[in-house]
Every structure is written in C-alpha cells, then in structure tokens.
Amino acid sequence: MSPKFLRIAVVLGLLSAIGPFAIDMYLPALPSIGTDLHAGTAAVQMSLLIFFLSMGFGQIVVGPISDMVGRKLPLYGGLALFMAGGIGSAMAPTIEWLIAFRFLQGLGASAGMAIPRAIVRDLHTGNEAAKLMSLLMLVFSVSPILAPLTGSQIIENFGWRAVFWTVTGAAVLATILLATSLKETRPAEERGGSSFGTALAGYRFLMGDRNFLGLVAIAGFGIASFFVYLSSSSFILIDHYGLSPSVYSVFFSINAVAFIGMSQLTGLLSERFGLKRVVWVAVTGYATTMVVLFAIMVTGVDRLDVMAALLFVGYGFLGLVIPTTSVLAMEEHGEIAGTASALMGTLHFAIGALAMGVAGVFFDGTPLPMVAGITLCAVISFALAKVTLGRSREAVEAPAE
C-alpha cells in the first residue's frame, strides 16, 4: 500500500473515531455521573442515547451538504459543534444540561460519521474500497480499545468532567489533520446539480432500493447489538460482577481487539471469496455464537468468563460485517455518495438507538436482558442477510473485479 493510501486511511479513521471516542471514553464514568449529578440510571443512559440520536439523524443533513459544497467544509463545521458540545458537557451543572450538550456534541460528530464513507466512495470502489474501509476501521476501532482505558485513568485521577475536556482536545487535533493532510475529494465541477431538492430525490430513490436498504439493515442490526452492549455493560460489569472501572475497560477492549483483527481480513477475504460470501459467512457465525451464549445463560449460567469468550468470538464475526456491507451498499451510488452515506448512518443509528431504548426497558442489573437483546439483533441481521443475499449463486458469487 502506498503512503498516500495509508495517510488517507489514518485521517479518515481519526475523523470517524471522534464520535465513538466521546462514547467509549466516558462509559466507565456512567455510575459516577449518576452519583455526582444525583441522577438515576435511566437519566444517565439518556445522555448516551441522545448522543446516538443526534449523531445519527444529523447525518441526514450533513451528507447532502457535503455533496453540494464539498467534503471538507462540513467536516470543519461538525468539529466546531463537537468542541462546543464537549466544553458544555464538561461544565454541565445538572443531568439536564449534560443531556442538552451531549445532543449538540452528537450533531457535530455526525459529520465525522457520514463524510469519511463518502470520501472512500469518491476515491475507490470494489476491493480497493474494501481495503481502505478496513484500514479506516482499524484506526476507528482504536477508540473502543484505548478510550475506555484512557477514560478510566482520567476519571480516577481527575473526575468524569476531564473526559470531555480530553475529547475536545482530540477534536482540535482532528481539525489540524483535516487542514493539513486531506485534500478535497469532491471538486466543484462534480457538485453541479447537487441541492436539497436532489438530496430529497436521492433519499426517495434510496428508500426504494431494496438491495441498499437490506445491506444497511444487516449492518444496522449488527451495530445495534453492540449499542445494547454499550448501554448496559458498565452497569453489569461494574455493579453486577464487581469489576473496577479499570478492569472493566480492559474487558471492554478485548472485544474491540476481536472486531479490529477480523476487520483487517476484509480486503484479503473479499478478493478471494467475494464481498457477498464474506457477509453471509460472517452474519451466520455471529448469529450462531450469540444464540449459543443466550442458550447457556438462559439455563441459569451466570459466568463472566463464558460471556467474555463468546462475545469475543461474536464480535470477531461482526468485524467482517460492517466494512463489507458498507462497501456493497455504496457501490452503485457514487454520484450521491454523501446522501447515501448519510442515510446509511442515520438508519444504523436509528436502529441502534431503538435497540438501546428497548434494552433499557428490560434492564434489571443482570446480564440476561443484555444478552437477549444482542442475540435478537444478531438473529435479525442473519435473517436480513438471507433475504437480501439469498441462498442462491448471488450469495456465493465470484470475487468482484
């Protein structure tokens, strides 16, 4: 791979990671935020849920804007909003103010979620896009490994408010890298005809594209299963299993290692077997693993080591699902890449937020409702893959050129 290819992957990965960094880094602080701000579990979880919602639905607007004015300007605007939300969150006197500023921070993060995928499509298609997407995922996935570990150390030494000052500093770094290391990938001559009217037309077209929606939903329910884990894991592992915030961060990071390691095989496996076959095998393996975990726990087995081992295997399979479905869904929509990426991201986060909300209703402090939610999402993802890819030759097609 050329140095330019790697540089682009690093910059796009860092831009994409800003939002997840603001999630993963403060997960160990959720119980202490509730104590400090005199808020219940549901209110504290709302500060997480509102961030997901604004980060998801903000993409609906920022994606088409990036088609109209280019990719870099909306990224600058998003980073500015993110920094404003981060400063406000750090200074929030009540849980209500924290939720409000997390909403603003999520809006800013939406640009970093939608636009990098569009940039990948601007530059590459097919297996080259899969390679770039997997490298982007490598940098992006550093967040769930380092962020909880870093966050737990910051929280223990400086308190939870310091987490938001830290993520604001990360946004400043991302702004510098955007200015110095990434060129505009949608030049003025390619923006002609792009408007909110064409964006609405693009959304209508995409909402009628069964293949696009199917691929987006496959990944959406895969991501939703991880969101269910995000919203409940700190309470379960810290309060139910008695782990310290630092040990919880290590546990959380182990799953990210599985996700990252497998995602890096995307390019190699897609060249050899084809993107659709990789998706099919991955969702099958993920659903099977999660069903086994649920079956074990529903019999009354409540062991952290069993849950850890099967989640590690399951999230390894999930690491193959996200980059492959993203590339396949964007493949035929290069002219409206920003719009397509925005709708993809919004649907991902809408599905994830819905799953988090439902899981929160059934949360009882034990791992079984969380595992049930993860399993249900994995099974739905498998069923959608069966419908979208079929069991015919399409699902086992030769590698794409």
mmCIF file of C-alpha atoms in Angstrom:
data_model
loop_
_atom_site.group_PDB
_atom_site.id
_atom_site.type_symbol
_atom_site.label_atom_id
_atom_site.label_comp_id
_atom_site.label_asym_id
_atom_site.label_seq_id
_atom_site.Cartn_x
_atom_site.Cartn_y
_atom_site.Cartn_z
ATOM 1 C CA MET A 1 0.000 0.000 0.000
ATOM 2 C CA SER A 2 1.213 3.474 -0.831
ATOM 3 C CA PRO A 3 1.980 6.028 1.899
ATOM 4 C CA LYS A 4 -0.808 8.207 0.485
ATOM 5 C CA PHE A 5 -3.316 5.344 0.849
ATOM 6 C CA LEU A 6 -2.280 4.801 4.461
ATOM 7 C CA ARG A 7 -2.311 8.533 5.254
ATOM 8 C CA ILE A 8 -5.859 8.909 3.964
ATOM 9 C CA ALA A 9 -6.961 5.883 5.996
ATOM 10 C CA VAL A 10 -5.432 7.333 9.177
ATOM 11 C CA VAL A 11 -7.033 10.759 8.723
ATOM 12 C CA LEU A 12 -10.458 9.338 7.833
ATOM 13 C CA GLY A 13 -10.245 6.849 10.685
ATOM 14 C CA LEU A 14 -9.453 9.580 13.196
ATOM 15 C CA LEU A 15 -12.295 11.756 11.924
ATOM 16 C CA SER A 16 -14.668 8.790 12.197
ATOM 17 C CA ALA A 17 -13.405 7.917 15.678
ATOM 18 C CA ILE A 18 -14.134 11.300 17.270
ATOM 19 C CA GLY A 19 -17.789 10.450 17.922
ATOM 20 C CA PRO A 20 -17.208 6.916 19.250
ATOM 21 C CA PHE A 21 -14.316 8.276 21.326
ATOM 22 C CA ALA A 22 -16.806 10.573 23.077
ATOM 23 C CA ILE A 23 -18.910 7.499 23.845
ATOM 24 C CA ASP A 24 -16.361 4.871 24.822
ATOM 25 C CA MET A 25 -14.204 7.159 26.921
ATOM 26 C CA TYR A 26 -16.956 8.077 29.337
ATOM 27 C CA LEU A 27 -18.594 4.642 29.657
ATOM 28 C CA PRO A 28 -16.638 3.830 32.851
ATOM 29 C CA ALA A 29 -17.974 7.102 34.326
ATOM 30 C CA LEU A 30 -21.693 6.396 33.915
ATOM 31 C CA PRO A 31 -22.233 5.204 37.507
ATOM 32 C CA SER A 32 -20.214 8.114 38.969
ATOM 33 C CA ILE A 33 -22.001 10.676 36.761
ATOM 34 C CA GLY A 34 -25.298 9.466 38.210
ATOM 35 C CA THR A 35 -23.954 9.860 41.746
ATOM 36 C CA ASP A 36 -22.396 13.280 41.155
ATOM 37 C CA LEU A 37 -25.405 14.769 39.362
ATOM 38 C CA HIS A 38 -27.973 12.979 41.572
ATOM 39 C CA ALA A 39 -29.486 11.236 38.537
ATOM 40 C CA GLY A 40 -30.967 7.778 38.116
ATOM 41 C CA THR A 41 -29.709 5.088 35.754
ATOM 42 C CA ALA A 42 -32.320 5.929 33.111
ATOM 43 C CA ALA A 43 -31.362 9.620 33.070
ATOM 44 C CA VAL A 44 -27.657 8.817 32.811
ATOM 45 C CA GLN A 45 -28.329 6.375 29.968
ATOM 46 C CA MET A 46 -30.317 9.143 28.256
ATOM 47 C CA SER A 47 -27.109 11.181 27.956
ATOM 48 C CA LEU A 48 -25.757 8.268 25.920
ATOM 49 C CA LEU A 49 -28.943 7.693 23.938
ATOM 50 C CA ILE A 50 -29.365 11.373 22.996
ATOM 51 C CA PHE A 51 -25.817 11.437 21.660
ATOM 52 C CA PHE A 52 -26.584 8.439 19.441
ATOM 53 C CA LEU A 53 -29.808 10.010 18.181
ATOM 54 C CA SER A 54 -28.283 13.370 17.282
ATOM 55 C CA MET A 55 -25.203 11.757 15.760
ATOM 56 C CA GLY A 56 -27.443 9.515 13.685
ATOM 57 C CA PHE A 57 -30.061 11.966 12.469
ATOM 58 C CA GLY A 58 -27.575 14.797 11.971
ATOM 59 C CA GLN A 59 -26.141 12.773 9.097
ATOM 60 C CA ILE A 60 -29.370 13.247 7.127
ATOM 61 C CA VAL A 61 -28.481 16.936 6.729
ATOM 62 C CA VAL A 62 -24.695 16.905 6.646
ATOM 63 C CA GLY A 63 -24.437 14.181 3.990
ATOM 64 C CA PRO A 64 -26.262 16.102 1.241
ATOM 65 C CA ILE A 65 -24.456 19.301 2.251
ATOM 66 C CA SER A 66 -21.166 17.522 1.570
ATOM 67 C CA ASP A 67 -22.433 16.658 -1.925
ATOM 68 C CA MET A 68 -23.284 20.327 -2.507
ATOM 69 C CA VAL A 69 -20.302 22.195 -1.031
ATOM 70 C CA GLY A 70 -17.600 19.538 -0.837
ATOM 71 C CA ARG A 71 -16.428 17.246 1.929
ATOM 72 C CA LYS A 72 -14.085 19.436 3.983
ATOM 73 C CA LEU A 73 -16.257 22.451 4.871
ATOM 74 C CA PRO A 74 -18.982 20.389 6.610
ATOM 75 C CA LEU A 75 -16.266 18.486 8.457
ATOM 76 C CA TYR A 76 -14.896 21.770 9.834
ATOM 77 C CA GLY A 77 -18.388 22.797 10.922
ATOM 78 C CA GLY A 78 -19.038 19.464 12.574
ATOM 79 C CA LEU A 79 -15.788 19.581 14.520
ATOM 80 C CA ALA A 80 -16.614 23.099 15.753
ATOM 81 C CA LEU A 81 -20.026 21.942 17.030
ATOM 82 C CA PHE A 82 -18.424 18.915 18.637
ATOM 83 C CA MET A 83 -15.942 21.093 20.521
ATOM 84 C CA ALA A 84 -18.709 23.429 21.726
ATOM 85 C CA GLY A 85 -20.735 20.452 22.963
ATOM 86 C CA GLY A 86 -17.687 18.970 24.669
ATOM 87 C CA ILE A 87 -16.931 22.176 26.585
ATOM 88 C CA GLY A 88 -20.577 22.471 27.637
ATOM 89 C CA SER A 89 -20.670 18.847 28.803
ATOM 90 C CA ALA A 90 -17.523 19.371 30.868
ATOM 91 C CA MET A 91 -19.171 22.285 32.659
ATOM 92 C CA ALA A 92 -22.719 20.870 32.958
ATOM 93 C CA PRO A 93 -24.204 21.523 36.442
ATOM 94 C CA THR A 94 -27.111 19.071 36.102
ATOM 95 C CA ILE A 95 -28.005 15.930 34.172
ATOM 96 C CA GLU A 96 -30.413 18.001 32.037
ATOM 97 C CA TRP A 97 -27.622 20.314 30.916
ATOM 98 C CA LEU A 98 -25.369 17.336 30.246
ATOM 99 C CA ILE A 99 -28.041 15.766 28.026
ATOM 100 C CA ALA A 100 -28.501 19.054 26.129
ATOM 101 C CA PHE A 101 -24.793 19.499 25.440
ATOM 102 C CA ARG A 102 -24.419 15.840 24.511
ATOM 103 C CA PHE A 103 -27.114 16.444 21.891
ATOM 104 C CA LEU A 104 -25.045 19.310 20.447
ATOM 105 C CA GLN A 105 -21.877 17.228 20.580
ATOM 106 C CA GLY A 106 -23.608 14.393 18.734
ATOM 107 C CA LEU A 107 -24.698 16.759 15.947
ATOM 108 C CA GLY A 108 -21.077 17.730 15.455
ATOM 109 C CA ALA A 109 -19.957 14.106 15.473
ATOM 110 C CA SER A 110 -22.427 13.269 12.688
ATOM 111 C CA ALA A 111 -20.148 14.883 10.097
ATOM 112 C CA GLY A 112 -17.295 12.594 11.069
ATOM 113 C CA MET A 113 -19.542 9.563 10.722
ATOM 114 C CA ALA A 114 -21.138 10.301 7.331
ATOM 115 C CA ILE A 115 -18.499 12.098 5.293
ATOM 116 C CA PRO A 116 -15.495 9.723 5.571
ATOM 117 C CA ARG A 117 -17.559 6.914 3.967
ATOM 118 C CA ALA A 118 -18.437 9.269 1.124
ATOM 119 C CA ILE A 119 -14.751 10.124 0.715
ATOM 120 C CA VAL A 120 -13.924 6.420 0.445
ATOM 121 C CA ARG A 121 -16.501 6.128 -2.339
ATOM 122 C CA ASP A 122 -15.094 9.269 -4.022
ATOM 123 C CA LEU A 123 -11.704 7.597 -4.220
ATOM 124 C CA HIS A 124 -12.339 3.859 -4.724
ATOM 125 C CA THR A 125 -14.857 1.088 -5.430
ATOM 126 C CA GLY A 126 -14.809 -2.703 -5.100
ATOM 127 C CA ASN A 127 -11.947 -4.431 -3.359
ATOM 128 C CA GLU A 128 -9.840 -1.258 -3.181
ATOM 129 C CA ALA A 129 -12.690 0.416 -1.321
ATOM 130 C CA ALA A 130 -12.921 -2.620 0.974
ATOM 131 C CA LYS A 131 -9.195 -2.351 1.749
ATOM 132 C CA LEU A 132 -9.463 1.360 2.512
ATOM 133 C CA MET A 133 -12.602 0.807 4.574
ATOM 134 C CA SER A 134 -10.909 -1.938 6.595
ATOM 135 C CA LEU A 135 -7.915 0.336 7.276
ATOM 136 C CA LEU A 136 -10.304 3.107 8.272
ATOM 137 C CA MET A 137 -11.966 0.617 10.632
ATOM 138 C CA LEU A 138 -8.540 -0.220 12.093
ATOM 139 C CA VAL A 139 -7.948 3.393 13.124
ATOM 140 C CA PHE A 140 -11.612 3.871 14.042
ATOM 141 C CA SER A 141 -11.518 0.780 16.247
ATOM 142 C CA VAL A 142 -8.656 2.121 18.314
ATOM 143 C CA SER A 143 -11.381 4.063 20.142
ATOM 144 C CA PRO A 144 -13.069 1.105 21.888
ATOM 145 C CA ILE A 145 -9.633 -0.239 22.858
ATOM 146 C CA LEU A 146 -7.879 2.877 24.139
ATOM 147 C CA ALA A 147 -10.805 5.139 25.027
ATOM 148 C CA PRO A 148 -12.216 3.148 27.981
ATOM 149 C CA LEU A 149 -8.708 2.512 29.334
ATOM 150 C CA THR A 150 -7.760 6.168 28.972
ATOM 151 C CA GLY A 151 -11.123 7.276 30.274
ATOM 152 C CA SER A 152 -10.917 5.143 33.406
ATOM 153 C CA GLN A 153 -7.491 6.582 34.236
ATOM 154 C CA ILE A 154 -8.669 10.140 33.660
ATOM 155 C CA ILE A 155 -11.815 9.561 35.726
ATOM 156 C CA GLU A 156 -9.918 8.024 38.642
ATOM 157 C CA ASN A 157 -7.370 10.861 38.719
ATOM 158 C CA PHE A 158 -9.293 13.924 37.572
ATOM 159 C CA GLY A 159 -13.008 13.072 37.594
ATOM 160 C CA TRP A 160 -15.516 12.472 34.812
ATOM 161 C CA ARG A 161 -15.591 16.092 33.622
ATOM 162 C CA ALA A 162 -11.979 15.788 32.457
ATOM 163 C CA VAL A 163 -13.142 13.216 29.894
ATOM 164 C CA PHE A 164 -14.975 15.919 27.953
ATOM 165 C CA TRP A 165 -12.002 18.280 28.019
ATOM 166 C CA THR A 166 -9.926 15.428 26.598
ATOM 167 C CA VAL A 167 -12.295 14.641 23.722
ATOM 168 C CA THR A 168 -12.447 18.352 22.922
ATOM 169 C CA GLY A 169 -8.670 18.307 22.606
ATOM 170 C CA ALA A 170 -8.937 15.288 20.290
ATOM 171 C CA ALA A 171 -11.297 17.312 18.071
ATOM 172 C CA VAL A 172 -8.728 20.088 17.895
ATOM 173 C CA LEU A 173 -6.138 17.558 16.696
ATOM 174 C CA ALA A 174 -8.589 16.193 14.116
ATOM 175 C CA THR A 175 -9.156 19.723 12.800
ATOM 176 C CA ILE A 176 -5.413 20.206 12.320
ATOM 177 C CA LEU A 177 -5.080 16.887 10.469
ATOM 178 C CA LEU A 178 -8.061 17.725 8.273
ATOM 179 C CA ALA A 179 -6.468 21.032 7.300
ATOM 180 C CA THR A 180 -3.000 19.655 6.619
ATOM 181 C CA SER A 181 -3.381 16.062 5.441
ATOM 182 C CA LEU A 182 -6.581 15.673 3.411
ATOM 183 C CA LYS A 183 -7.421 17.206 0.060
ATOM 184 C CA GLU A 184 -10.949 17.889 -1.159
ATOM 185 C CA THR A 185 -12.254 14.748 -2.901
ATOM 186 C CA ARG A 186 -15.412 16.283 -4.380
ATOM 187 C CA PRO A 187 -14.234 19.166 -6.584
ATOM 188 C CA ALA A 188 -16.524 21.989 -7.683
ATOM 189 C CA GLU A 189 -17.140 20.518 -11.151
ATOM 190 C CA GLU A 190 -18.699 17.398 -9.582
ATOM 191 C CA ARG A 191 -21.095 19.363 -7.367
ATOM 192 C CA GLY A 192 -23.193 20.756 -10.197
ATOM 193 C CA GLY A 193 -26.858 19.914 -9.801
ATOM 194 C CA SER A 194 -26.479 18.939 -6.145
ATOM 195 C CA SER A 195 -29.092 20.619 -3.950
ATOM 196 C CA PHE A 196 -31.503 19.791 -1.154
ATOM 197 C CA GLY A 197 -34.045 19.033 -3.876
ATOM 198 C CA THR A 198 -31.780 16.453 -5.463
ATOM 199 C CA ALA A 199 -30.961 15.170 -1.983
ATOM 200 C CA LEU A 200 -34.659 14.553 -1.311
ATOM 201 C CA ALA A 201 -34.934 12.838 -4.675
ATOM 202 C CA GLY A 202 -31.867 10.784 -3.769
ATOM 203 C CA TYR A 203 -33.398 9.771 -0.453
ATOM 204 C CA ARG A 204 -36.610 8.713 -2.200
ATOM 205 C CA PHE A 205 -34.595 6.670 -4.681
ATOM 206 C CA LEU A 206 -32.521 5.025 -1.955
ATOM 207 C CA MET A 207 -35.583 4.239 0.147
ATOM 208 C CA GLY A 208 -36.902 2.320 -2.839
ATOM 209 C CA ASP A 209 -33.657 0.420 -3.386
ATOM 210 C CA ARG A 210 -34.213 -2.938 -1.679
ATOM 211 C CA ASN A 211 -30.597 -4.011 -2.039
ATOM 212 C CA PHE A 212 -29.303 -0.795 -0.429
ATOM 213 C CA LEU A 213 -31.807 -0.960 2.430
ATOM 214 C CA GLY A 214 -31.157 -4.651 3.009
ATOM 215 C CA LEU A 215 -27.408 -4.188 3.246
ATOM 216 C CA VAL A 216 -27.788 -1.162 5.505
ATOM 217 C CA ALA A 217 -30.173 -3.066 7.787
ATOM 218 C CA ILE A 218 -27.823 -6.068 8.022
ATOM 219 C CA ALA A 219 -25.099 -3.821 9.394
ATOM 220 C CA GLY A 220 -27.617 -1.729 11.335
ATOM 221 C CA PHE A 221 -28.776 -4.623 13.487
ATOM 222 C CA GLY A 222 -25.172 -5.762 13.889
ATOM 223 C CA ILE A 223 -24.273 -2.296 15.162
ATOM 224 C CA ALA A 224 -27.437 -2.240 17.284
ATOM 225 C CA SER A 225 -26.261 -5.365 19.086
ATOM 226 C CA PHE A 226 -23.095 -3.518 20.052
ATOM 227 C CA PHE A 227 -25.114 -0.472 21.151
ATOM 228 C CA VAL A 228 -27.091 -2.702 23.504
ATOM 229 C CA TYR A 229 -23.782 -3.827 24.966
ATOM 230 C CA LEU A 230 -22.553 -0.227 25.221
ATOM 231 C CA SER A 231 -25.575 0.995 27.149
ATOM 232 C CA SER A 232 -25.629 -1.806 29.741
ATOM 233 C CA SER A 233 -22.131 -3.231 30.039
ATOM 234 C CA SER A 234 -20.667 -0.752 32.532
ATOM 235 C CA PHE A 235 -23.535 -1.242 34.992
ATOM 236 C CA ILE A 236 -23.442 -5.037 34.625
ATOM 237 C CA LEU A 237 -19.687 -5.497 34.778
ATOM 238 C CA ILE A 238 -19.034 -2.922 37.483
ATOM 239 C CA ASP A 239 -22.142 -3.338 39.662
ATOM 240 C CA HIS A 240 -23.150 -6.979 38.977
ATOM 241 C CA TYR A 241 -19.753 -8.635 38.544
ATOM 242 C CA GLY A 242 -17.848 -6.207 40.787
ATOM 243 C CA LEU A 243 -15.157 -5.122 38.338
ATOM 244 C CA SER A 244 -13.307 -1.868 38.875
ATOM 245 C CA PRO A 245 -13.579 0.791 36.136
ATOM 246 C CA SER A 246 -10.032 -0.040 35.005
ATOM 247 C CA VAL A 247 -10.695 -3.791 34.748
ATOM 248 C CA TYR A 248 -14.000 -3.070 33.010
ATOM 249 C CA SER A 249 -12.082 -1.043 30.433
ATOM 250 C CA VAL A 250 -9.765 -3.986 29.759
ATOM 251 C CA PHE A 251 -12.733 -6.323 29.389
ATOM 252 C CA PHE A 252 -14.420 -3.895 27.011
ATOM 253 C CA SER A 253 -11.234 -3.521 24.962
ATOM 254 C CA ILE A 254 -10.837 -7.278 24.446
ATOM 255 C CA ASN A 255 -13.998 -7.344 22.337
ATOM 256 C CA ALA A 256 -12.676 -4.445 20.265
ATOM 257 C CA VAL A 257 -9.484 -6.405 19.580
ATOM 258 C CA ALA A 258 -11.553 -9.219 18.062
ATOM 259 C CA PHE A 259 -13.509 -6.730 15.964
ATOM 260 C CA ILE A 260 -10.359 -4.995 14.706
ATOM 261 C CA GLY A 261 -8.424 -8.167 13.992
ATOM 262 C CA MET A 262 -11.145 -9.675 11.829
ATOM 263 C CA SER A 263 -11.979 -6.400 10.071
ATOM 264 C CA GLN A 264 -8.413 -6.277 8.758
ATOM 265 C CA LEU A 265 -9.041 -9.508 6.865
ATOM 266 C CA THR A 266 -11.848 -7.894 4.863
ATOM 267 C CA GLY A 267 -9.750 -6.983 1.824
ATOM 268 C CA LEU A 268 -7.997 -10.361 1.660
ATOM 269 C CA LEU A 269 -11.167 -12.403 2.106
ATOM 270 C CA SER A 270 -13.205 -10.304 -0.328
ATOM 271 C CA GLU A 271 -10.556 -10.733 -3.022
ATOM 272 C CA ARG A 272 -10.589 -14.478 -2.571
ATOM 273 C CA PHE A 273 -14.263 -15.204 -1.930
ATOM 274 C CA GLY A 274 -16.240 -12.087 -2.883
ATOM 275 C CA LEU A 275 -17.841 -9.493 -0.640
ATOM 276 C CA LYS A 276 -21.264 -11.133 -0.510
ATOM 277 C CA ARG A 277 -19.935 -14.510 0.586
ATOM 278 C CA VAL A 278 -17.926 -12.816 3.343
ATOM 279 C CA VAL A 279 -21.072 -11.067 4.584
ATOM 280 C CA TRP A 280 -23.071 -14.296 4.559
ATOM 281 C CA VAL A 281 -20.492 -16.330 6.471
ATOM 282 C CA ALA A 282 -19.937 -13.509 8.983
ATOM 283 C CA VAL A 283 -23.596 -12.949 9.882
ATOM 284 C CA THR A 284 -24.129 -16.714 10.143
ATOM 285 C CA GLY A 285 -21.202 -17.072 12.522
ATOM 286 C CA TYR A 286 -22.282 -14.075 14.579
ATOM 287 C CA ALA A 287 -25.891 -15.207 14.983
ATOM 288 C CA THR A 288 -24.839 -18.767 15.846
ATOM 289 C CA THR A 289 -22.397 -17.588 18.514
ATOM 290 C CA MET A 290 -24.913 -15.268 20.145
ATOM 291 C CA VAL A 291 -27.660 -17.915 20.157
ATOM 292 C CA VAL A 292 -25.266 -20.294 21.923
ATOM 293 C CA LEU A 293 -24.449 -17.603 24.521
ATOM 294 C CA PHE A 294 -28.132 -16.868 25.149
ATOM 295 C CA ALA A 295 -28.965 -20.584 25.433
ATOM 296 C CA ILE A 296 -26.230 -21.025 28.032
ATOM 297 C CA MET A 297 -27.246 -18.016 30.116
ATOM 298 C CA VAL A 298 -30.981 -18.686 29.988
ATOM 299 C CA THR A 299 -30.336 -22.006 31.741
ATOM 300 C CA GLY A 300 -29.033 -20.052 34.731
ATOM 301 C CA VAL A 301 -25.298 -19.980 33.989
ATOM 302 C CA ASP A 302 -24.110 -16.527 35.067
ATOM 303 C CA ARG A 303 -20.364 -16.616 34.444
ATOM 304 C CA LEU A 304 -18.291 -13.700 33.251
ATOM 305 C CA ASP A 305 -15.669 -15.920 31.595
ATOM 306 C CA VAL A 306 -18.287 -17.702 29.449
ATOM 307 C CA MET A 307 -19.843 -14.412 28.373
ATOM 308 C CA ALA A 308 -16.439 -12.907 27.650
ATOM 309 C CA ALA A 309 -15.298 -15.810 25.465
ATOM 310 C CA LEU A 310 -18.434 -15.947 23.326
ATOM 311 C CA LEU A 311 -18.684 -12.173 22.949
ATOM 312 C CA PHE A 312 -15.061 -12.193 21.773
ATOM 313 C CA VAL A 313 -15.883 -14.732 19.059
ATOM 314 C CA GLY A 314 -19.123 -12.985 18.117
ATOM 315 C CA TYR A 315 -17.611 -9.537 17.748
ATOM 316 C CA GLY A 316 -14.873 -11.043 15.606
ATOM 317 C CA PHE A 317 -17.528 -12.090 13.104
ATOM 318 C CA LEU A 318 -19.157 -8.662 13.393
ATOM 319 C CA GLY A 319 -15.840 -7.084 12.395
ATOM 320 C CA LEU A 320 -16.307 -8.604 8.934
ATOM 321 C CA VAL A 321 -19.912 -7.443 8.562
ATOM 322 C CA ILE A 322 -19.603 -3.672 8.921
ATOM 323 C CA PRO A 323 -16.956 -2.773 6.270
ATOM 324 C CA THR A 324 -18.240 -5.256 3.674
ATOM 325 C CA THR A 325 -21.878 -4.175 3.836
ATOM 326 C CA SER A 326 -20.846 -0.507 3.736
ATOM 327 C CA VAL A 327 -18.857 -1.014 0.534
ATOM 328 C CA LEU A 328 -21.606 -3.072 -1.111
ATOM 329 C CA ALA A 329 -24.322 -0.566 -0.190
ATOM 330 C CA MET A 330 -22.336 2.412 -1.566
ATOM 331 C CA GLU A 331 -21.118 0.623 -4.712
ATOM 332 C CA GLU A 332 -23.807 1.854 -7.119
ATOM 333 C CA HIS A 333 -24.327 5.321 -5.649
ATOM 334 C CA GLY A 334 -21.153 7.269 -6.369
ATOM 335 C CA GLU A 335 -22.961 10.379 -7.683
ATOM 336 C CA ILE A 336 -24.860 10.770 -4.413
ATOM 337 C CA ALA A 337 -22.243 9.247 -2.116
ATOM 338 C CA GLY A 338 -22.757 11.840 0.620
ATOM 339 C CA THR A 339 -26.527 11.348 0.593
ATOM 340 C CA ALA A 340 -26.211 7.557 0.535
ATOM 341 C CA SER A 341 -23.677 7.581 3.358
ATOM 342 C CA ALA A 342 -25.899 9.910 5.386
ATOM 343 C CA LEU A 343 -28.960 7.691 5.027
ATOM 344 C CA MET A 344 -26.864 4.648 5.854
ATOM 345 C CA GLY A 345 -25.503 6.242 9.009
ATOM 346 C CA THR A 346 -28.868 7.571 10.106
ATOM 347 C CA LEU A 347 -30.544 4.193 9.685
ATOM 348 C CA HIS A 348 -27.672 2.497 11.534
ATOM 349 C CA PHE A 349 -28.028 4.825 14.495
ATOM 350 C CA ALA A 350 -31.835 4.825 14.436
ATOM 351 C CA ILE A 351 -31.858 1.050 14.648
ATOM 352 C CA GLY A 352 -29.186 1.177 17.337
ATOM 353 C CA ALA A 353 -30.996 3.809 19.395
ATOM 354 C CA LEU A 354 -34.251 1.838 19.180
ATOM 355 C CA ALA A 355 -32.459 -1.291 20.363
ATOM 356 C CA MET A 356 -30.839 0.623 23.236
ATOM 357 C CA GLY A 357 -34.189 2.053 24.285
ATOM 358 C CA VAL A 358 -35.894 -1.338 24.276
ATOM 359 C CA ALA A 359 -32.981 -2.943 26.130
ATOM 360 C CA GLY A 360 -33.150 -0.179 28.733
ATOM 361 C CA VAL A 361 -36.784 -1.031 29.481
ATOM 362 C CA PHE A 362 -35.850 -4.614 30.336
ATOM 363 C CA PHE A 363 -32.612 -3.779 32.169
ATOM 364 C CA ASP A 364 -32.603 -5.364 35.629
ATOM 365 C CA GLY A 365 -28.931 -5.257 36.585
ATOM 366 C CA THR A 366 -28.238 -8.811 35.384
ATOM 367 C CA PRO A 367 -26.611 -9.783 32.061
ATOM 368 C CA LEU A 368 -29.517 -11.834 30.680
ATOM 369 C CA PRO A 369 -31.598 -8.947 29.209
ATOM 370 C CA MET A 370 -28.458 -7.525 27.582
ATOM 371 C CA VAL A 371 -27.503 -10.900 26.091
ATOM 372 C CA ALA A 372 -31.093 -11.418 24.905
ATOM 373 C CA GLY A 373 -31.017 -8.037 23.140
ATOM 374 C CA ILE A 374 -27.668 -8.762 21.480
ATOM 375 C CA THR A 375 -28.886 -12.181 20.348
ATOM 376 C CA LEU A 376 -32.129 -10.828 18.908
ATOM 377 C CA CYS A 377 -30.237 -8.211 16.877
ATOM 378 C CA ALA A 378 -27.801 -10.842 15.593
ATOM 379 C CA VAL A 379 -30.617 -13.165 14.511
ATOM 380 C CA ILE A 380 -32.431 -10.324 12.726
ATOM 381 C CA SER A 381 -29.199 -9.433 10.926
ATOM 382 C CA PHE A 382 -28.868 -13.058 9.813
ATOM 383 C CA ALA A 383 -32.481 -13.156 8.580
ATOM 384 C CA LEU A 384 -31.990 -9.926 6.632
ATOM 385 C CA ALA A 385 -28.828 -11.316 5.017
ATOM 386 C CA LYS A 386 -30.750 -14.401 3.962
ATOM 387 C CA VAL A 387 -33.401 -12.234 2.304
ATOM 388 C CA THR A 388 -31.004 -9.705 0.774
ATOM 389 C CA LEU A 389 -28.255 -12.011 -0.419
ATOM 390 C CA GLY A 390 -30.369 -15.109 -0.912
ATOM 391 C CA ARG A 391 -29.222 -18.693 -0.734
ATOM 392 C CA SER A 392 -28.507 -18.845 -4.446
ATOM 393 C CA ARG A 393 -25.414 -18.212 -6.507
ATOM 394 C CA GLU A 394 -25.654 -14.491 -5.703
ATOM 395 C CA ALA A 395 -24.605 -15.199 -2.132
ATOM 396 C CA VAL A 396 -21.568 -17.149 -3.296
ATOM 397 C CA GLU A 397 -20.632 -15.133 -6.347
ATOM 398 C CA ALA A 398 -17.087 -14.985 -7.637
ATOM 399 C CA PRO A 399 -14.905 -12.167 -6.308
ATOM 400 C CA ALA A 400 -15.831 -8.796 -7.732
ATOM 401 C CA GLU A 401 -13.441 -7.157 -10.117
#
